Coordinates of C-alpha atoms in Angstrom, one line a residue:
M1 CA -25.5 14.6 -87.3
R2 CA -28.1 11.9 -87.0
K3 CA -25.9 10.1 -84.5
T4 CA -25.5 13.2 -82.5
F5 CA -29.3 13.8 -82.5
K6 CA -29.8 10.2 -81.3
S7 CA -27.3 10.8 -78.6
M8 CA -29.1 13.9 -77.5
L9 CA -32.4 12.1 -77.5
L10 CA -30.8 9.4 -75.3
C11 CA -29.5 11.9 -72.9
V12 CA -32.9 13.7 -72.7
G13 CA -34.6 10.3 -72.1
M14 CA -32.2 9.4 -69.4
A15 CA -32.7 12.8 -67.8
L16 CA -36.5 12.3 -67.9
C17 CA -36.2 8.9 -66.4
G18 CA -34.1 10.4 -63.7
V19 CA -36.8 13.0 -63.0
M20 CA -39.5 10.3 -62.9
A21 CA -37.4 8.1 -60.6
Y22 CA -36.8 11.0 -58.3
A23 CA -40.6 11.9 -58.3
Q24 CA -41.6 8.4 -57.4
D25 CA -41.6 7.9 -53.6
P26 CA -40.6 4.3 -52.7
N27 CA -42.3 5.0 -49.3
F28 CA -45.7 5.6 -50.9
Y29 CA -47.4 2.2 -50.8
I30 CA -50.2 1.9 -53.3
Y31 CA -53.0 -0.7 -53.3
L32 CA -55.5 -1.3 -56.1
C33 CA -59.0 -2.0 -54.9
L34 CA -61.7 -3.6 -57.1
G35 CA -64.8 -5.6 -56.8
Q36 CA -68.6 -5.1 -56.5
S37 CA -70.9 -3.5 -53.9
N38 CA -69.1 -4.5 -50.7
M39 CA -65.9 -3.0 -52.1
E40 CA -67.8 -0.1 -53.6
G41 CA -69.2 0.7 -50.1
N42 CA -72.7 0.0 -49.1
A43 CA -73.0 1.1 -45.5
R44 CA -73.6 4.8 -44.6
Y45 CA -70.4 6.4 -43.4
E46 CA -70.4 8.3 -40.1
S47 CA -68.5 11.4 -38.8
Q48 CA -65.7 9.2 -37.5
D49 CA -65.1 7.9 -41.1
T50 CA -64.5 11.4 -42.4
T51 CA -61.5 12.2 -40.3
V52 CA -58.3 10.4 -41.5
N53 CA -54.6 10.5 -41.1
P54 CA -53.2 12.5 -44.0
R55 CA -50.7 9.7 -44.7
F56 CA -53.6 7.7 -46.0
Q57 CA -54.6 8.9 -49.5
V58 CA -57.0 8.0 -52.3
L59 CA -56.5 8.7 -56.1
S60 CA -60.0 9.6 -57.3
A61 CA -61.0 7.4 -60.2
V62 CA -64.0 9.7 -61.1
N63 CA -65.1 13.2 -60.4
N64 CA -66.9 13.4 -57.1
D65 CA -68.6 16.7 -56.2
E66 CA -69.9 15.2 -53.0
V67 CA -66.4 15.5 -51.5
G68 CA -64.9 17.9 -54.0
R69 CA -62.6 15.4 -55.8
V70 CA -61.4 15.5 -59.4
K71 CA -60.5 12.4 -61.4
G72 CA -56.8 11.6 -61.3
K73 CA -55.9 13.6 -58.2
W74 CA -54.8 12.5 -54.7
Y75 CA -56.8 13.4 -51.7
P76 CA -56.9 12.4 -48.0
A77 CA -58.8 9.1 -47.9
R78 CA -62.0 10.0 -46.1
A79 CA -65.2 8.2 -46.9
P80 CA -66.6 7.8 -49.5
L81 CA -63.6 6.5 -51.4
C82 CA -65.3 5.1 -54.5
R83 CA -67.7 7.6 -56.0
K84 CA -70.6 9.9 -55.2
G85 CA -73.4 8.2 -53.3
T86 CA -71.3 5.2 -52.1
G87 CA -70.4 4.4 -48.5
L88 CA -67.9 2.7 -46.2
T89 CA -65.7 0.0 -47.7
P90 CA -63.1 -2.3 -46.4
A91 CA -60.5 0.0 -48.0
D92 CA -61.3 2.7 -45.5
Y93 CA -60.0 0.8 -42.4
F94 CA -57.5 -1.1 -44.4
G95 CA -55.6 2.2 -45.0
R96 CA -56.2 3.5 -41.5
T97 CA -54.7 0.4 -40.0
M98 CA -51.8 0.3 -42.4
V99 CA -50.6 3.8 -41.5
E100 CA -51.1 3.0 -37.8
Y101 CA -48.6 0.2 -38.0
L102 CA -46.2 1.3 -40.7
P103 CA -43.3 3.8 -40.0
E104 CA -44.1 7.5 -40.0
N105 CA -42.3 8.1 -43.2
V106 CA -44.5 5.6 -45.1
R107 CA -47.7 6.8 -46.8
V108 CA -50.5 4.5 -48.1
G109 CA -52.6 5.2 -51.2
V110 CA -55.6 3.4 -52.7
V111 CA -56.9 3.4 -56.3
H112 CA -60.5 2.4 -56.0
V113 CA -62.8 1.1 -58.8
A114 CA -65.8 -1.0 -57.9
I115 CA -69.2 -1.6 -59.5
G116 CA -72.1 -2.7 -57.3
G117 CA -73.8 -5.9 -58.5
C118 CA -71.2 -6.8 -61.1
R119 CA -69.8 -10.2 -62.0
I120 CA -66.1 -10.7 -62.2
E121 CA -66.5 -10.9 -65.9
L122 CA -66.8 -7.1 -66.0
F123 CA -63.1 -6.8 -65.2
Q124 CA -62.0 -9.5 -67.7
K125 CA -60.7 -7.9 -70.9
D126 CA -62.3 -10.4 -73.3
K127 CA -65.6 -10.7 -71.5
R128 CA -66.4 -7.0 -70.6
E129 CA -68.2 -6.0 -73.8
E130 CA -70.4 -9.1 -73.8
Y131 CA -71.2 -8.7 -70.1
I132 CA -72.2 -5.0 -70.5
K133 CA -74.8 -6.0 -73.1
T134 CA -76.6 -7.9 -70.3
A135 CA -76.1 -5.3 -67.6
P136 CA -79.2 -4.1 -65.8
D137 CA -80.4 -0.6 -66.5
W138 CA -79.6 0.7 -63.0
M139 CA -75.9 -0.3 -63.6
K140 CA -75.5 1.6 -66.8
G141 CA -75.3 5.0 -65.2
I142 CA -72.5 3.7 -63.0
L143 CA -70.7 2.2 -65.9
D144 CA -70.9 5.6 -67.7
E145 CA -68.8 7.1 -65.0
Y146 CA -66.0 4.7 -66.0
D147 CA -66.6 5.1 -69.7
N148 CA -68.0 1.6 -69.8
N149 CA -64.6 0.1 -69.0
P150 CA -63.9 0.0 -65.3
Y151 CA -60.9 -2.3 -65.8
E152 CA -59.2 0.2 -68.2
R153 CA -60.0 3.0 -65.7
L154 CA -58.3 1.1 -63.0
V155 CA -55.2 0.6 -65.1
E156 CA -55.3 4.3 -66.2
M157 CA -55.4 5.4 -62.6
A158 CA -52.8 2.8 -61.5
R159 CA -50.4 4.1 -64.1
L160 CA -50.9 7.7 -62.7
A161 CA -50.3 6.3 -59.2
Q162 CA -47.1 4.6 -60.3
K163 CA -45.6 8.1 -61.0
D164 CA -46.0 8.9 -57.3
G165 CA -45.5 5.6 -55.5
V166 CA -45.1 1.8 -55.7
I167 CA -48.0 -0.6 -56.2
K168 CA -47.7 -3.1 -53.3
G169 CA -50.8 -5.1 -53.6
I170 CA -54.3 -5.7 -55.0
L171 CA -57.4 -5.9 -52.8
L172 CA -60.5 -7.7 -54.2
H173 CA -63.9 -8.0 -52.8
Q174 CA -66.2 -9.7 -55.3
G175 CA -68.1 -12.9 -55.6
E176 CA -71.7 -12.4 -54.5
S177 CA -72.8 -12.1 -58.2
N178 CA -70.7 -15.2 -59.0
T179 CA -72.1 -17.4 -56.2
G180 CA -71.7 -21.1 -57.2
D181 CA -69.3 -20.3 -60.1
K182 CA -66.5 -22.8 -59.6
E183 CA -64.6 -21.1 -62.4
W184 CA -64.5 -17.9 -60.4
P185 CA -60.9 -18.5 -59.1
M186 CA -59.6 -18.9 -62.7
K187 CA -61.5 -15.8 -63.8
V188 CA -59.9 -13.8 -60.9
K189 CA -56.5 -15.2 -61.9
N190 CA -57.1 -13.8 -65.4
V191 CA -57.9 -10.3 -64.1
Y192 CA -54.9 -10.5 -61.8
E193 CA -52.5 -11.5 -64.5
S194 CA -53.8 -8.8 -66.8
L195 CA -53.2 -6.2 -64.2
L196 CA -49.7 -7.4 -63.6
S197 CA -48.9 -7.4 -67.3
D198 CA -50.5 -4.0 -68.1
L199 CA -48.7 -2.4 -65.2
N200 CA -45.4 -4.2 -65.5
L201 CA -45.7 -5.8 -62.1
K202 CA -44.3 -9.0 -60.7
T203 CA -46.3 -11.7 -58.9
E204 CA -43.8 -12.0 -56.1
D205 CA -44.0 -8.2 -55.4
V206 CA -47.8 -7.7 -55.6
P207 CA -50.0 -10.1 -53.7
L208 CA -53.8 -10.4 -54.3
I209 CA -55.9 -10.2 -51.1
A210 CA -59.5 -11.3 -51.5
G211 CA -62.2 -11.0 -48.8
E212 CA -65.0 -13.5 -48.0
V213 CA -68.6 -12.5 -48.5
V214 CA -71.0 -12.2 -45.5
N215 CA -70.5 -15.4 -43.5
A216 CA -72.9 -18.2 -42.7
D217 CA -72.7 -17.3 -39.0
H218 CA -74.7 -14.1 -40.0
K219 CA -76.9 -16.0 -42.4
G220 CA -75.1 -14.6 -45.4
T221 CA -77.2 -14.8 -48.6
C222 CA -74.2 -15.8 -50.6
A223 CA -72.2 -17.5 -47.8
S224 CA -71.8 -20.7 -49.9
M225 CA -69.4 -18.7 -52.2
N226 CA -66.9 -18.6 -49.4
E227 CA -66.0 -22.2 -50.1
I228 CA -65.0 -21.2 -53.6
I229 CA -63.2 -18.1 -52.5
A230 CA -61.2 -20.2 -50.1
T231 CA -59.6 -22.1 -53.1
L232 CA -58.1 -18.9 -54.6
P233 CA -54.6 -19.5 -53.1
Q234 CA -54.5 -22.8 -54.9
V235 CA -54.8 -21.0 -58.2
I236 CA -52.8 -17.8 -57.4
K237 CA -49.6 -18.4 -55.7
N238 CA -49.1 -15.0 -54.0
S239 CA -52.6 -14.6 -52.6
A240 CA -54.5 -14.7 -49.4
V241 CA -58.1 -14.8 -48.2
V242 CA -59.6 -12.6 -45.5
S243 CA -62.2 -14.2 -43.3
S244 CA -65.6 -12.7 -42.7
A245 CA -66.4 -14.8 -39.6
G246 CA -68.3 -13.0 -37.0
L247 CA -68.7 -9.8 -38.9
S248 CA -72.0 -8.0 -38.6
C249 CA -74.1 -7.3 -41.7
A250 CA -77.0 -5.3 -43.0
S251 CA -80.6 -6.6 -42.9
D252 CA -80.2 -7.9 -46.5
H253 CA -77.5 -10.3 -45.3
L254 CA -75.7 -9.5 -48.5
H255 CA -73.7 -6.4 -47.4
F256 CA -71.7 -5.8 -44.3
D257 CA -72.8 -3.0 -42.0
A258 CA -70.5 -0.1 -41.0
A259 CA -69.1 -2.0 -38.0
G260 CA -68.5 -5.0 -40.3
Y261 CA -66.6 -3.0 -42.9
R262 CA -64.4 -1.5 -40.3
V263 CA -63.3 -4.9 -38.9
M264 CA -63.1 -6.3 -42.5
G265 CA -60.7 -3.5 -43.5
R266 CA -58.6 -4.1 -40.4
R267 CA -58.4 -7.8 -41.4
Y268 CA -57.3 -6.9 -44.9
A269 CA -54.5 -4.9 -43.3
E270 CA -53.6 -7.7 -41.0
K271 CA -53.0 -10.0 -44.0
V272 CA -50.9 -7.4 -45.8
L273 CA -48.9 -6.4 -42.8
G274 CA -48.3 -10.1 -41.9
M275 CA -46.7 -10.5 -45.4
M276 CA -44.4 -7.7 -44.4
G277 CA -43.5 -9.4 -41.1
I278 CA -45.6 -6.9 -39.1
R279 CA -48.1 -8.3 -36.6
L280 CA -51.1 -6.4 -35.3
Q281 CA -51.1 -5.8 -31.6
T282 CA -53.0 -8.4 -29.6
T283 CA -54.7 -8.1 -26.3
E284 CA -51.8 -10.0 -24.8
D285 CA -49.4 -7.4 -26.3
V286 CA -51.3 -4.6 -24.8
I287 CA -51.3 -6.2 -21.4
A288 CA -47.6 -6.8 -21.6
S289 CA -46.8 -3.2 -22.5
T290 CA -49.3 -1.4 -20.3
V291 CA -50.4 -1.1 -16.6
P292 CA -53.9 -1.0 -15.2
A293 CA -55.2 2.4 -14.3
S294 CA -55.3 2.9 -10.5
S295 CA -58.9 4.1 -10.9
N296 CA -60.1 0.7 -12.1
M297 CA -62.6 -1.4 -10.2
H298 CA -60.7 -3.9 -8.1
G299 CA -59.7 -6.9 -10.3
C300 CA -60.3 -5.2 -13.6
D301 CA -57.5 -5.2 -16.1
F302 CA -58.8 -2.4 -18.3
P303 CA -58.6 0.5 -18.9
R304 CA -54.8 0.4 -19.1
L305 CA -52.1 3.0 -19.7
D306 CA -48.9 2.8 -21.8
K307 CA -45.6 4.7 -21.3
D308 CA -46.9 7.5 -23.4
N309 CA -50.1 7.8 -21.3
R310 CA -52.4 6.4 -23.9
A311 CA -55.5 4.8 -22.4
Y312 CA -56.5 1.4 -23.7
F313 CA -60.0 0.0 -23.5
R314 CA -61.4 -3.5 -23.9
I315 CA -65.1 -4.1 -23.4
Y316 CA -67.3 -7.1 -24.2
A317 CA -70.5 -5.9 -26.0
P318 CA -71.4 -8.3 -28.9
D319 CA -74.8 -6.7 -29.6
V320 CA -73.6 -3.1 -29.8
K321 CA -73.3 -1.5 -33.2
R322 CA -70.9 1.4 -32.3
L323 CA -68.8 2.0 -29.1
Q324 CA -66.8 5.0 -28.3
A325 CA -64.8 6.2 -25.3
D326 CA -65.5 9.8 -24.6
V327 CA -62.5 11.1 -22.6
C328 CA -62.7 14.8 -21.7
G329 CA -65.0 15.5 -24.6
V330 CA -62.7 13.8 -27.2
K331 CA -64.4 10.7 -28.7
Y332 CA -62.4 7.7 -29.6
D333 CA -63.9 4.9 -31.7
L334 CA -63.4 1.3 -30.5
S335 CA -63.3 -1.6 -32.9
K336 CA -65.2 -4.9 -32.5
D337 CA -63.7 -8.3 -33.2
E338 CA -65.6 -11.4 -34.3
N339 CA -66.1 -12.5 -30.7
G340 CA -67.8 -9.3 -29.6
W341 CA -64.9 -7.6 -27.9
W342 CA -64.4 -3.9 -28.5
T343 CA -60.9 -2.4 -28.2
G344 CA -59.2 0.9 -28.9
H345 CA -57.0 3.5 -27.4
T346 CA -56.8 7.3 -26.9
N347 CA -54.1 9.8 -27.9
P348 CA -51.6 10.5 -25.2
L349 CA -53.4 12.0 -22.2
V350 CA -52.0 14.7 -19.8
V351 CA -51.2 13.5 -16.3
G352 CA -54.0 13.8 -13.7
F353 CA -57.6 12.7 -13.3
H354 CA -60.0 12.6 -16.3
Y355 CA -63.7 11.9 -16.4
Y356 CA -64.8 9.7 -19.2
F357 CA -67.9 7.9 -20.5
L358 CA -68.7 5.1 -23.0
L359 CA -71.0 6.0 -25.9
V360 CA -73.0 2.9 -26.7
D361 CA -74.8 3.4 -30.0
G362 CA -74.7 7.1 -29.1
F363 CA -76.0 6.8 -25.5
S364 CA -73.6 7.8 -22.7
V365 CA -73.0 5.3 -19.9
I366 CA -70.3 4.6 -17.4
D367 CA -67.6 2.0 -17.9
P368 CA -68.4 -1.1 -15.7
M369 CA -64.7 -1.6 -15.2
S370 CA -63.9 1.8 -13.8
C371 CA -64.6 3.2 -10.3
T372 CA -67.2 5.9 -10.5
F373 CA -67.0 9.5 -9.4
F374 CA -69.6 12.2 -9.2
G375 CA -68.7 14.8 -11.9
C376 CA -70.3 16.3 -15.0
S377 CA -73.5 16.5 -12.9
R378 CA -73.7 12.6 -12.8
M379 CA -71.8 9.5 -11.8
A380 CA -68.9 9.2 -14.3
S381 CA -66.1 6.9 -15.0
G382 CA -62.6 8.2 -14.2
I383 CA -59.1 7.4 -15.2
E384 CA -56.0 8.5 -13.2
V385 CA -53.0 9.2 -15.4
P386 CA -50.1 9.2 -12.9
E387 CA -47.5 11.8 -12.4
G388 CA -44.0 10.9 -11.7
S389 CA -42.3 11.5 -8.4
E390 CA -43.7 15.1 -8.4
G391 CA -47.1 13.6 -7.6
D392 CA -45.9 11.9 -4.3
Y393 CA -47.6 14.6 -2.3
Y394 CA -51.0 13.1 -3.0
R395 CA -50.0 9.4 -2.8
T396 CA -50.7 7.1 0.1
K397 CA -47.6 6.8 2.3
D398 CA -46.7 4.9 5.5
V399 CA -47.7 7.8 7.8
P400 CA -50.4 8.2 10.4
H401 CA -53.7 8.4 8.6
G402 CA -56.7 10.5 9.4
Q403 CA -60.3 9.5 8.8
V404 CA -62.8 10.6 6.2
R405 CA -66.4 10.2 7.4
T406 CA -69.8 11.0 6.0
C407 CA -72.1 12.9 8.3
T408 CA -75.9 13.5 8.1
Y409 CA -77.3 16.7 9.6
Y410 CA -80.5 18.6 9.5
S411 CA -80.7 22.0 7.8
K412 CA -83.2 24.3 9.4
S413 CA -82.8 26.9 6.7
Q414 CA -83.6 24.3 4.0
K415 CA -85.9 22.1 6.1
R416 CA -84.2 18.9 5.0
F417 CA -81.4 16.5 5.9
R418 CA -78.1 17.1 4.2
R419 CA -74.8 15.3 4.0
C420 CA -71.3 16.5 4.4
V421 CA -67.9 14.8 4.3
V422 CA -65.5 15.4 7.1
Y423 CA -61.8 14.7 7.4
T424 CA -60.2 14.5 10.8
P425 CA -56.4 14.2 11.2
A426 CA -54.9 11.1 12.8
E427 CA -54.2 13.0 16.1
Y428 CA -58.0 13.7 16.5
E429 CA -58.4 10.0 17.6
T430 CA -55.4 9.9 19.8
N431 CA -55.7 13.2 21.7
S432 CA -59.2 13.4 23.0
K433 CA -58.7 16.8 24.6
K434 CA -57.2 18.7 21.7
R435 CA -59.2 21.1 19.6
F436 CA -58.6 21.7 15.9
P437 CA -59.0 24.5 13.3
V438 CA -61.3 23.9 10.4
L439 CA -61.0 24.3 6.7
Y440 CA -64.2 24.4 4.7
L441 CA -63.3 23.1 1.2
Q442 CA -65.7 23.4 -1.7
H443 CA -65.9 21.5 -5.1
G444 CA -66.9 22.9 -8.5
M445 CA -69.9 23.0 -10.7
G446 CA -71.4 19.6 -11.5
E447 CA -69.5 17.9 -8.6
D448 CA -70.5 17.2 -5.0
E449 CA -69.1 16.8 -1.5
T450 CA -67.3 13.6 -2.4
G451 CA -65.1 15.3 -5.0
W452 CA -62.2 16.4 -2.8
S453 CA -62.0 13.0 -1.1
T454 CA -62.1 10.9 -4.2
Q455 CA -60.9 12.9 -7.2
G456 CA -58.9 15.3 -5.1
Y457 CA -57.1 12.9 -2.7
M458 CA -57.2 15.7 -0.1
Y459 CA -56.8 13.1 2.8
N460 CA -53.4 12.0 1.4
I461 CA -52.3 15.6 0.9
L462 CA -53.2 16.4 4.5
D463 CA -51.9 13.2 6.0
N464 CA -48.5 13.6 4.2
Q465 CA -48.1 17.3 5.1
I466 CA -49.1 16.8 8.7
A467 CA -46.7 13.9 9.1
E468 CA -43.8 16.0 7.6
G469 CA -44.7 18.9 9.8
K470 CA -45.5 21.1 6.8
C471 CA -49.0 22.1 7.9
E472 CA -51.1 22.2 11.1
P473 CA -53.4 19.3 11.9
M474 CA -56.9 20.5 10.9
I475 CA -60.4 19.3 10.3
V476 CA -61.6 19.6 6.7
V477 CA -65.3 19.9 5.9
M478 CA -66.8 19.3 2.4
E479 CA -70.4 20.0 1.5
S480 CA -72.3 19.9 -1.8
G481 CA -72.6 23.7 -2.3
D482 CA -75.9 23.2 -4.1
I483 CA -74.2 23.2 -7.5
E484 CA -74.3 19.5 -8.3
V485 CA -76.5 20.2 -11.4
G486 CA -74.8 22.5 -13.9
F487 CA -75.9 26.1 -14.3
R488 CA -79.2 26.3 -16.2
P489 CA -80.9 29.7 -16.3
R490 CA -84.6 29.7 -16.1
P491 CA -86.4 30.6 -19.4
G492 CA -87.0 34.2 -19.7
K493 CA -84.8 35.3 -16.8
N494 CA -81.8 37.5 -16.9
V495 CA -78.7 35.3 -17.3
D496 CA -76.4 37.4 -15.2
E497 CA -79.0 37.5 -12.4
E498 CA -79.5 33.8 -12.7
R499 CA -75.8 33.2 -12.5
N500 CA -75.5 35.1 -9.3
L501 CA -78.3 33.0 -7.8
Y502 CA -76.7 29.8 -8.8
G503 CA -75.5 28.1 -5.6
A504 CA -76.3 31.2 -3.5
S505 CA -78.5 29.1 -1.2
F506 CA -75.3 27.6 0.2
A507 CA -74.2 30.8 1.9
T508 CA -77.2 30.8 4.2
L509 CA -76.9 27.1 4.9
M510 CA -73.2 27.3 5.7
V511 CA -73.5 30.2 8.2
Q512 CA -76.8 29.1 9.8
D513 CA -76.5 25.3 9.7
L514 CA -73.2 23.8 8.7
I515 CA -70.7 25.7 10.8
P516 CA -72.9 25.3 14.0
Y517 CA -73.3 21.6 13.3
I518 CA -69.5 21.1 12.9
D519 CA -68.6 23.2 16.0
K520 CA -71.2 21.2 18.0
T521 CA -70.2 17.7 16.7
F522 CA -66.4 18.0 16.5
R523 CA -63.7 19.4 18.8
T524 CA -63.1 22.7 16.9
Y525 CA -61.9 26.1 17.7
T526 CA -64.9 28.3 17.0
D527 CA -63.2 31.7 16.4
R528 CA -62.5 33.3 13.0
D529 CA -58.7 32.9 13.5
H530 CA -59.1 29.1 13.3
R531 CA -61.5 29.0 10.4
A532 CA -60.6 28.9 6.7
M533 CA -62.5 28.4 3.4
A534 CA -61.3 27.5 -0.1
G535 CA -63.0 26.3 -3.2
L536 CA -62.3 25.3 -6.8
S537 CA -64.0 26.8 -9.8
W538 CA -67.5 27.8 -8.8
G539 CA -66.6 26.8 -5.3
G540 CA -64.0 29.5 -5.5
K541 CA -66.7 32.0 -6.3
Q542 CA -68.8 30.7 -3.4
T543 CA -65.7 31.1 -1.2
F544 CA -65.3 34.7 -2.0
D545 CA -69.1 35.4 -1.7
I546 CA -69.3 33.7 1.7
T547 CA -66.0 34.8 3.4
L548 CA -65.8 38.4 2.2
N549 CA -69.3 39.0 3.4
N550 CA -68.6 37.2 6.7
L551 CA -65.1 38.3 7.8
D552 CA -66.2 37.9 11.4
K553 CA -66.1 34.2 10.8
F554 CA -63.1 33.6 8.4
S555 CA -59.5 34.7 8.3
Y556 CA -58.0 32.4 5.6
I557 CA -59.3 32.4 2.0
G558 CA -58.3 30.4 -1.0
G559 CA -59.5 30.3 -4.6
F560 CA -58.4 27.5 -7.0
S561 CA -59.2 28.4 -10.6
G562 CA -62.0 30.4 -9.0
A563 CA -65.0 31.5 -11.2
I564 CA -64.5 35.0 -9.9
F565 CA -65.3 36.9 -13.1
G566 CA -65.8 40.6 -13.7
V567 CA -65.0 41.6 -10.1
D568 CA -64.6 45.4 -9.7
V569 CA -62.1 45.4 -6.8
N570 CA -63.1 49.0 -6.0
T571 CA -66.7 48.2 -5.3
A572 CA -67.0 44.4 -4.8
F573 CA -68.2 43.0 -1.5
N574 CA -69.1 46.4 -0.1
G575 CA -65.7 47.8 -0.9
V576 CA -63.8 45.4 1.3
F577 CA -60.6 45.7 -0.8
T578 CA -60.5 49.5 -0.7
D579 CA -59.0 49.6 2.8
A580 CA -56.0 47.4 2.2
K581 CA -54.5 47.9 5.6
A582 CA -57.7 46.8 7.4
F583 CA -58.2 43.9 5.0
N584 CA -54.6 42.6 5.4
K585 CA -55.0 42.8 9.2
K586 CA -58.2 40.8 9.1
V587 CA -57.4 38.2 6.4
H588 CA -54.3 36.4 7.6
Y589 CA -53.8 34.7 4.2
L590 CA -55.3 35.1 0.8
F591 CA -54.4 32.6 -1.9
L592 CA -55.3 32.5 -5.6
G593 CA -54.1 29.7 -7.9
C594 CA -54.8 28.4 -11.4
G595 CA -53.2 26.3 -14.2
T596 CA -51.2 27.6 -17.1
D597 CA -53.6 26.0 -19.6
E598 CA -56.8 27.7 -18.5
N599 CA -58.2 31.2 -18.6
M600 CA -60.1 32.0 -15.5
G601 CA -58.9 35.6 -15.1
T602 CA -57.0 34.7 -12.0
E603 CA -53.8 36.6 -12.9
S604 CA -55.7 39.7 -13.8
L605 CA -57.6 39.6 -10.4
V606 CA -54.3 39.2 -8.6
K607 CA -52.8 42.2 -10.3
S608 CA -55.9 44.3 -9.5
L609 CA -55.7 43.3 -5.8
R610 CA -52.0 43.9 -5.6
G611 CA -52.6 47.3 -7.2
L612 CA -54.7 48.2 -4.2
G613 CA -52.1 47.0 -1.8
I614 CA -53.9 43.7 -0.9
E615 CA -51.5 40.9 0.1
V616 CA -52.4 37.9 -2.0
D617 CA -50.3 34.8 -2.7
Y618 CA -50.4 33.7 -6.4
Y619 CA -49.6 30.2 -7.6
V620 CA -49.6 28.8 -11.1
S621 CA -49.7 25.1 -11.8
E622 CA -47.4 24.4 -14.8
G623 CA -48.9 22.4 -17.7
T624 CA -52.4 21.9 -16.3
G625 CA -55.9 23.3 -17.1
H626 CA -59.2 23.4 -15.4
E627 CA -58.8 20.0 -13.8
W628 CA -58.2 18.1 -10.6
L629 CA -54.4 18.1 -10.9
T630 CA -54.4 21.9 -10.8
W631 CA -56.6 21.9 -7.7
R632 CA -54.6 19.2 -5.9
R633 CA -51.5 21.3 -6.4
C634 CA -53.3 24.4 -5.3
L635 CA -54.4 22.7 -2.1
N636 CA -50.9 21.4 -1.5
E637 CA -49.6 25.0 -1.8
F638 CA -52.4 26.5 0.3
I639 CA -52.6 24.5 3.5
P640 CA -49.0 25.1 4.8
H641 CA -50.0 28.7 5.3
L642 CA -53.1 28.1 7.4
F643 CA -53.4 28.7 11.1
K644 CA -49.8 29.9 11.5
K645 CA -50.7 33.2 13.3

């Protein structure tokens, strides 16, 4: 009977072991983090430090109501990792970098126990009690959170972590309080060997990675300790030291600042990954696997694009504390190395043209390595993410090319000089007797008259179509539209009324000044049958406002993602749509287009117009939003229909 009972116990034990083995994920890599204030986290964390890949986890060693953590539970490893009131640590960007380079099926977890101001003796089993007797009063409250035994708390949490994953290494940042102590490496060895023994770990499987304190190159208060830290690999076979050279620090020259912690964490990861045979991507690697953006300044290697359309940035700014790339409103943090170079990359970008800025310590500026474009009501950097062969229609080809010129003229209605951009087809220069029809082409809010010829590549679209015989040779005129500065209603005024006034001055200018100037200066046909107007976004609204109130001057109309909201087709523009037969006779071609990923109400407007019998051509750009690629495609679809009657 006893033998049978023992057999049953053995079977149950084996079954439990099997359950535990099954629960433990060999692809969950766990790292123990210990030390004093620099490991605890002394720099204030920022918003960028609170968003983290869920593959990076922290096992809370204490209760922390600041971020809603409970001791002994796993959480996404957003700052602060250690305990309430602490800040950024090297462990933050160690984990982020690890999951960036490890396979997608691998998770990384940290068990984090650190005490600001402590000596290494606090983690030595036989020295802890004696050391605590001499601990300063301010440290006692911190020690209470760990039941006056941070080493035992680390072991307790590590054992919990071992049920879920595999301990792969130990990260140490300590030494400031032991500056000048030549016995420090042996004391660290004592802590390391105790951890291995208590957790049943092997030296060859679990390396110890120790970081230098603030370096002498930043006048580190304890920089002399780095000479002692450097000897650690002589004492512990499977260990490595992380350099602090070039890393920025706080004003006390004792703690790193946030930028320093981020780079230090990346260096910890570089050491650990290197032991796995994984090398962090270098600038040379990036250059080899990417191509410069076509929108770069001539001779500039960055920004660059990889095969997945990620944009890579590299900028020299040694005195900057924080640098971000703001691409279409999404902010990407760049990392600074010890030489002052900032690098980073975006998520995959959709094809087409994108405005972007650099945020230098929170201040928005243009990238000196990018060509600039007027957009967002200011000069902006831009990056062109190329399409495949489907984008050939706007690329430069070996065909006869027209000219794009800037013209200055005087506006009597506004009593000032103005500027317009004019495209003339190649034939304009070779056939001095021929007259040409005119398309007036408008940009959107926050852009200007240069938009269509820089961001829009309208000259290539026209050159290519004319050369292929797809569209008629025509003159294209682009003006500012008086909407360079974004819509800002005046205080105390009705917003709807203010919106209707926004850019309204352009209608008078166009009819009284611009059209007469163009007809006088260029060889144009001056009748309505040879005059068209189209615009994107707010320029689309202006197009409707101007053309539908002046059908004696226009017979071709186009709106590309037009801001034509709330139009009652039964009453708008003096009821011009209510007599469909008369409208269709007057307007030779009406075009409305938009992207699938935007909501400008274009489809609804088309349905309403068609319901009244209005002939309108509708185009949808697949996979694009309120952006230049949509509008290039719309222009490409629009112009073949012009001046055919």
